[in-house]
PDB file of C-alpha atoms in Angstrom:
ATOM      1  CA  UNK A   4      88.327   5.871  27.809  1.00 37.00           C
ATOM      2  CA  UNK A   5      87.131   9.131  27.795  1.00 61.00           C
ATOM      3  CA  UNK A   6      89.548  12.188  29.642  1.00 89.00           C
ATOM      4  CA  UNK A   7      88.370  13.665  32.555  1.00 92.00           C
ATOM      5  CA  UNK A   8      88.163  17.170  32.621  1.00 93.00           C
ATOM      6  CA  UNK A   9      90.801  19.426  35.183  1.00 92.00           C
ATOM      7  CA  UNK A  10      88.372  20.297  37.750  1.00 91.00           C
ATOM      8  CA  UNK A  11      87.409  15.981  38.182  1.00 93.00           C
ATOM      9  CA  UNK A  12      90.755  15.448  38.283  1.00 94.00           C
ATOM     10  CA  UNK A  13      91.434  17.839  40.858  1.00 93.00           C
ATOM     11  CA  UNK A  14      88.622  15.899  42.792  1.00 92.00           C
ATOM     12  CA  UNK A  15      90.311  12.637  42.555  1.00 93.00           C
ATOM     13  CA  UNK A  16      93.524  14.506  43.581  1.00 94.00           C
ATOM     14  CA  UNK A  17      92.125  15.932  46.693  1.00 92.00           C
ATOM     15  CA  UNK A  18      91.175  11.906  46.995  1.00 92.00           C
ATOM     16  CA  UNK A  19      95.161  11.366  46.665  1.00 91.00           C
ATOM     17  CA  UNK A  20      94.637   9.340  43.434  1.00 92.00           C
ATOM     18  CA  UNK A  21      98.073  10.161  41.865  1.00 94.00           C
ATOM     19  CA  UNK A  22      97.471   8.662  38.663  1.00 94.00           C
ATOM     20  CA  UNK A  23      95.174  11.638  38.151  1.00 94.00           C
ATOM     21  CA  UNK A  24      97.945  14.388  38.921  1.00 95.00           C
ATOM     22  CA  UNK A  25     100.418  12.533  37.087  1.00 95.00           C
ATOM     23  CA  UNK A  26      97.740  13.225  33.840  1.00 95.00           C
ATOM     24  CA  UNK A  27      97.110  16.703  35.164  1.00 95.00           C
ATOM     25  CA  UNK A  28     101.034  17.278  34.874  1.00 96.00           C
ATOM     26  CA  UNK A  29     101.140  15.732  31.354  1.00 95.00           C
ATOM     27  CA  UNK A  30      98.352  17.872  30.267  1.00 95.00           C
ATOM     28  CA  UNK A  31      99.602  20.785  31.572  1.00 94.00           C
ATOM     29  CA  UNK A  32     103.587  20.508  31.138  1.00 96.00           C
ATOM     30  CA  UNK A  33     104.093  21.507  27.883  1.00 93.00           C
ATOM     31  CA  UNK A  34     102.189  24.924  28.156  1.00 91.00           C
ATOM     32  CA  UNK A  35     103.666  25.767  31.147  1.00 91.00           C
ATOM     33  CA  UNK A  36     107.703  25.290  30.104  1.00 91.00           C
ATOM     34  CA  UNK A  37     106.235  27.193  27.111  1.00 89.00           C
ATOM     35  CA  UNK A  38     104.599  30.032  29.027  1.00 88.00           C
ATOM     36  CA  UNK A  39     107.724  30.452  30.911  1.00 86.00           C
ATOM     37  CA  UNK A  40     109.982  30.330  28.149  1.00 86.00           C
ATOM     38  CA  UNK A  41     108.456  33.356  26.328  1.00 83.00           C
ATOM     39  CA  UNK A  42     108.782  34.783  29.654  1.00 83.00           C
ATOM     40  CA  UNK A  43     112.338  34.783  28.985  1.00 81.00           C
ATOM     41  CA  UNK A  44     113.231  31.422  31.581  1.00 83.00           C
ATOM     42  CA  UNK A  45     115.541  29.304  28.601  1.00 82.00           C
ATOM     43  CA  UNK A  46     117.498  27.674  31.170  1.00 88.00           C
ATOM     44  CA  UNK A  47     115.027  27.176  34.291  1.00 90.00           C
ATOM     45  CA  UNK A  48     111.656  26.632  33.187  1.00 91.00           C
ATOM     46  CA  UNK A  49     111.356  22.908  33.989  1.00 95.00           C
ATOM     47  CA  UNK A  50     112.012  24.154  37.352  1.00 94.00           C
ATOM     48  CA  UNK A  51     109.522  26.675  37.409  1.00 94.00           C
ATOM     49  CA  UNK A  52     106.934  24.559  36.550  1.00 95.00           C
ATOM     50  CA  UNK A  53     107.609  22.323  38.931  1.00 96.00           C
ATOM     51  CA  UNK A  54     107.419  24.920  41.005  1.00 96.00           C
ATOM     52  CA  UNK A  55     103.599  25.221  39.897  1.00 95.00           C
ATOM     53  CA  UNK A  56     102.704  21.834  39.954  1.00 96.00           C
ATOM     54  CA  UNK A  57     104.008  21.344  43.759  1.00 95.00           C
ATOM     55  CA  UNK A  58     101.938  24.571  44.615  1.00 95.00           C
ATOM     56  CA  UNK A  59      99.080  23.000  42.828  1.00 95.00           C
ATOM     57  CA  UNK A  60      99.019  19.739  44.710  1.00 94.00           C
ATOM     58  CA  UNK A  61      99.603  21.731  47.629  1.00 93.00           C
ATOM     59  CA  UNK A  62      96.444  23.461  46.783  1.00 90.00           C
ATOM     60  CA  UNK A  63      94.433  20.169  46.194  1.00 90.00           C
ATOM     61  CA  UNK A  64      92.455  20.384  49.157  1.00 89.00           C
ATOM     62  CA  UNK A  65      91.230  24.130  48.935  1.00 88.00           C
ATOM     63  CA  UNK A  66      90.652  24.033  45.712  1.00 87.00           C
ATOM     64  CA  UNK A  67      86.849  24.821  44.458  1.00 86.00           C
ATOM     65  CA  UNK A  68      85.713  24.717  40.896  1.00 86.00           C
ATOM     66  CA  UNK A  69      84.675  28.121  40.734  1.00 83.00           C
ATOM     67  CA  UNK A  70      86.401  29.233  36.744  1.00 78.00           C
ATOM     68  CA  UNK A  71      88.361  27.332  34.458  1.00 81.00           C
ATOM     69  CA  UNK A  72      91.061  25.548  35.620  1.00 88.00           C
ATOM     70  CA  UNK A  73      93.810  27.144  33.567  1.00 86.00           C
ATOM     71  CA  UNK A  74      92.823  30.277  34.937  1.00 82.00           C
ATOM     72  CA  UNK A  75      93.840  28.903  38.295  1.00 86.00           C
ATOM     73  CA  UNK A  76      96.597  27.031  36.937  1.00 89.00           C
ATOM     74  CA  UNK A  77      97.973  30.300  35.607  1.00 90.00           C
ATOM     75  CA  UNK A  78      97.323  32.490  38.320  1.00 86.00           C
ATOM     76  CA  UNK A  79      99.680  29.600  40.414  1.00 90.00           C
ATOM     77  CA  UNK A  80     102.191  30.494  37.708  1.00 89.00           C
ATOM     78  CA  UNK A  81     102.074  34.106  37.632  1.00 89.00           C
ATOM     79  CA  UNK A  82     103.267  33.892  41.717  1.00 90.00           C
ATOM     80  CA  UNK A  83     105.802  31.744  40.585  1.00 92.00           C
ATOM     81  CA  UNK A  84     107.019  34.016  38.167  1.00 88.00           C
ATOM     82  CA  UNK A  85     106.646  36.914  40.573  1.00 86.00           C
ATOM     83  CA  UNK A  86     108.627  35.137  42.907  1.00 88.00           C
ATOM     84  CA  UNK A  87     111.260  34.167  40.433  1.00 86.00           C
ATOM     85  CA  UNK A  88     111.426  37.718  39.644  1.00 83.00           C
ATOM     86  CA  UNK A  89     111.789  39.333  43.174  1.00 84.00           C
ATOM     87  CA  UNK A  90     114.827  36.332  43.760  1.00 83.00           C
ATOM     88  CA  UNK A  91     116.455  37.710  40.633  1.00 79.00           C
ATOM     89  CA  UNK A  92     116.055  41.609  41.627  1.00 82.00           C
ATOM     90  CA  UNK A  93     117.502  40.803  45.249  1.00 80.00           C
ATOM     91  CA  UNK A  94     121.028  39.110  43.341  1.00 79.00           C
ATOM     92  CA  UNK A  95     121.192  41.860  40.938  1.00 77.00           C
ATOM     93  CA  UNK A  96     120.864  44.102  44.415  1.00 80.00           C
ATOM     94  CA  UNK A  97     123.575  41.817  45.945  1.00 79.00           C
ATOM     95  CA  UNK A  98     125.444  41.711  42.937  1.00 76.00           C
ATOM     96  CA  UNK A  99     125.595  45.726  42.255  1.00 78.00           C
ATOM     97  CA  UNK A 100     126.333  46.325  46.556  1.00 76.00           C
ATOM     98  CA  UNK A 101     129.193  43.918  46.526  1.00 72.00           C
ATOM     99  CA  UNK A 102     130.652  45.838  43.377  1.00 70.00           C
ATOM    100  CA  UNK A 103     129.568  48.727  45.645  1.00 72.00           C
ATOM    101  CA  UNK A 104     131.372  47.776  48.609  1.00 67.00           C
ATOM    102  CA  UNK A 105     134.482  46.354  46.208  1.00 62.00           C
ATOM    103  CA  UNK A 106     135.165  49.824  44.956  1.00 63.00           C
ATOM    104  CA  UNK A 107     135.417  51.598  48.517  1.00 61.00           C
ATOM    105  CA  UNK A 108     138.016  49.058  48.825  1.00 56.00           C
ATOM    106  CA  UNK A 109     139.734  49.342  45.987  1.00 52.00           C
ATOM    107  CA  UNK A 110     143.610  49.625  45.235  1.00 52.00           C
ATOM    108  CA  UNK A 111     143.106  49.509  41.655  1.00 53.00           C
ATOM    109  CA  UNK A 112     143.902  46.255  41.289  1.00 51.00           C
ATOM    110  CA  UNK A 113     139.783  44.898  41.760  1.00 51.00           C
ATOM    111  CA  UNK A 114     138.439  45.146  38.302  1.00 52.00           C
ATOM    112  CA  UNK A 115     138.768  41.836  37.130  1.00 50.00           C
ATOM    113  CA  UNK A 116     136.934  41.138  40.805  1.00 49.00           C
ATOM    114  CA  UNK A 117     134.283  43.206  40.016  1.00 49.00           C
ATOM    115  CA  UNK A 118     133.622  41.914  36.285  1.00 47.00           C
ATOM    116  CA  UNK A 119     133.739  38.385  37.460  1.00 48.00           C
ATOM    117  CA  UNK A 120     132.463  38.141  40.990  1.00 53.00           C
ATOM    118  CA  UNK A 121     130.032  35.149  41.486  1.00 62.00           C
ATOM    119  CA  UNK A 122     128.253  36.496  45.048  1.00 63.00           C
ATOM    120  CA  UNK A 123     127.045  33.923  45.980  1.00 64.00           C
ATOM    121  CA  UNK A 124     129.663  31.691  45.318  1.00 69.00           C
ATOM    122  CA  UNK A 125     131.669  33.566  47.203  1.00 71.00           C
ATOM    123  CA  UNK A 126     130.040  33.843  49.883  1.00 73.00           C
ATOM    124  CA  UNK A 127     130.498  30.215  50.425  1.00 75.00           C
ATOM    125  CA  UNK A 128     134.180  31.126  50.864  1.00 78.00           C
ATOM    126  CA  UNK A 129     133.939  33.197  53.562  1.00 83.00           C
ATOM    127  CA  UNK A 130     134.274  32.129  57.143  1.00 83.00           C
ATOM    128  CA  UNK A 131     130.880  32.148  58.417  1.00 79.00           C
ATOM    129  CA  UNK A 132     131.558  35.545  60.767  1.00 85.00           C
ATOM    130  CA  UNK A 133     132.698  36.815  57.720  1.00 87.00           C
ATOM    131  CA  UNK A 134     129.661  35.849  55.693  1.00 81.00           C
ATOM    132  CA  UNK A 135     126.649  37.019  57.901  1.00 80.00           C
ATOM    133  CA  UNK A 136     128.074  40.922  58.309  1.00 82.00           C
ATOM    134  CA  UNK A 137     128.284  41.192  54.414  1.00 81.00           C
ATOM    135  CA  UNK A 138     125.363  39.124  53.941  1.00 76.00           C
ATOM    136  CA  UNK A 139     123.581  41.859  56.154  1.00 74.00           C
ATOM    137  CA  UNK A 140     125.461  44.955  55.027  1.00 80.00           C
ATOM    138  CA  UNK A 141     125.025  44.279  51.059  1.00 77.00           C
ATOM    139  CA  UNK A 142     122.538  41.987  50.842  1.00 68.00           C
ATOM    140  CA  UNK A 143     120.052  43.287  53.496  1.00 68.00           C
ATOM    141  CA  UNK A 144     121.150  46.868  53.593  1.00 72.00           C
ATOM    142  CA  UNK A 145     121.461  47.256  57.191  1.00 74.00           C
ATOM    143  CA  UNK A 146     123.738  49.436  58.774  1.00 82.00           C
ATOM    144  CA  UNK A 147     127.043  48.858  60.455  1.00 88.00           C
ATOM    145  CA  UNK A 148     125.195  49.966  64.173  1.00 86.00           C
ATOM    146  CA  UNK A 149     122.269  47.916  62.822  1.00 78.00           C
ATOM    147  CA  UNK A 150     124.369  44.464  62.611  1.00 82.00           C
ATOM    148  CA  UNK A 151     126.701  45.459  65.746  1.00 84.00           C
ATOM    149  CA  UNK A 152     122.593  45.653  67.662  1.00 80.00           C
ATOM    150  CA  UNK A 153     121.593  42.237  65.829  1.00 79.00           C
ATOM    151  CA  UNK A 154     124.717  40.404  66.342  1.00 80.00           C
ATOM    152  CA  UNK A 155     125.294  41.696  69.981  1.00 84.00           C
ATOM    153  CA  UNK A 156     129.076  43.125  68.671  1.00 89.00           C
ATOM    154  CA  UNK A 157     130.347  46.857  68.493  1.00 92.00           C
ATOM    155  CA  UNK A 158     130.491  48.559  65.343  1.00 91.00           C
ATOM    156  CA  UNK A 159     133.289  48.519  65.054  1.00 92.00           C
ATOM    157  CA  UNK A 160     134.189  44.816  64.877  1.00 93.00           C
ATOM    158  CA  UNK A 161     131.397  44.638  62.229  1.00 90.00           C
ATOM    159  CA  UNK A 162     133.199  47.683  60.106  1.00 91.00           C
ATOM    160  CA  UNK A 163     136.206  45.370  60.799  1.00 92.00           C
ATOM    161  CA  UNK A 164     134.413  42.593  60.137  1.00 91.00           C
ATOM    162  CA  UNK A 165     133.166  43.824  56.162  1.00 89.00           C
ATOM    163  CA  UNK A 166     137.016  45.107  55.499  1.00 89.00           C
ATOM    164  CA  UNK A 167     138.544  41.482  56.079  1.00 91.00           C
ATOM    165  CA  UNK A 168     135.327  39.744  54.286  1.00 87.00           C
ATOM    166  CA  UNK A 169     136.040  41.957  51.314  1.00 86.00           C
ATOM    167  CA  UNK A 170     140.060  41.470  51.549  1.00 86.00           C
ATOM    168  CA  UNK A 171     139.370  38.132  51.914  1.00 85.00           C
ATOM    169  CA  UNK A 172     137.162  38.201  48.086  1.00 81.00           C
ATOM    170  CA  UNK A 173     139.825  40.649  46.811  1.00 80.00           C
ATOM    171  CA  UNK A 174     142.509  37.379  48.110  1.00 80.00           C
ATOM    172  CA  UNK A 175     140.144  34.720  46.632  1.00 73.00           C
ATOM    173  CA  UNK A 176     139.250  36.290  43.355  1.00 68.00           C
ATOM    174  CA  UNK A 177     142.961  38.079  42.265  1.00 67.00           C
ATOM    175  CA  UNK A 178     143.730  36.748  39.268  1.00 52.00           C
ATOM    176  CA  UNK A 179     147.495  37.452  39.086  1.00 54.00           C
ATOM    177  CA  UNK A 180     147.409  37.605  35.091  1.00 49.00           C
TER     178      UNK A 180
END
């Protein structure tokens, strides 16, 4: 039996035949967790490209046969990597304001804190009044007045607030060593 090219199979997709996206993902698998490999993903390229091939299906219904397929196919990749990208530049953001906000706090006793701080696991430590004023201080970059407005409470309280989350880390995180 002869293979179908991408765009027919994309037709019989739109049809919901799932036998043909099941041989669009074997076609296409390999090339893709290679693509995003050299990209420099090791460790989370099966999800990316996943990632792709749900975006693709999601497509199925808009898509028109207008240039090769792996041009498209790519492109859907490309946004995936972008996005990938922007989620790894907003913890590295998180990651350097916490170490930020760690050393206004600091008694000199944070450093092992700072070199082995897991954000977002420790954010799922904190109390969750705790967790949305840091969350919005470091991670967002709003102001103190800016979360008081948002979370109808004075500054104050939210200053207050930031202090005890970041005690609370220091607490959490002190390896006694």
């Amino acid at each position: 039996m002869q293979e179908l090219p991408d765009h027919e199979l994309m037709g019989k997709i739109r049809g919901g035949d799932q036998d043909a996206f099941a041989a669009l993902i074997r076609r296409h698998q390999n090339p893709l967790l290679n693509f995003f490999r050299r990209l420099g993903a090791y460790t989370e390229s099966e999800d990316l490209v996943q990632e792709v091939f749900l975006r693709l299906y999601r497509y199925r219904d808009r898509y028109e046969h207008s240039a090769k397929f792996t041009t498209f196919l790519y492109t859907l990749a490309r946004h995936v990597w972008a996005d990938r990208w922007r989620k790894v530049q907003r913890i590295l953001r998180i990651e350097q304001r916490a170490k930020q906000e760690l050393t206004e706090v600091d008694d000199g006793n944070m450093e092992q804190v700072r070199n082995s701080i897991d954000v977002e696991q420790a954010l799922g430590h904190l109390p969750e009044r705790l967790r949305i004023v840091l969350v919005m201080s470091i991670c967002q970059g709003l102001r103190y007045s800016e979360i008081g407005e948002a979370l109808g409470i004075p500054e104050g309280t939210v200053k207050s607030r930031v202090f005890n989350a970041l005690k609370r880390l220091k607490e959490i995180y002190h390896d006694p060593s």
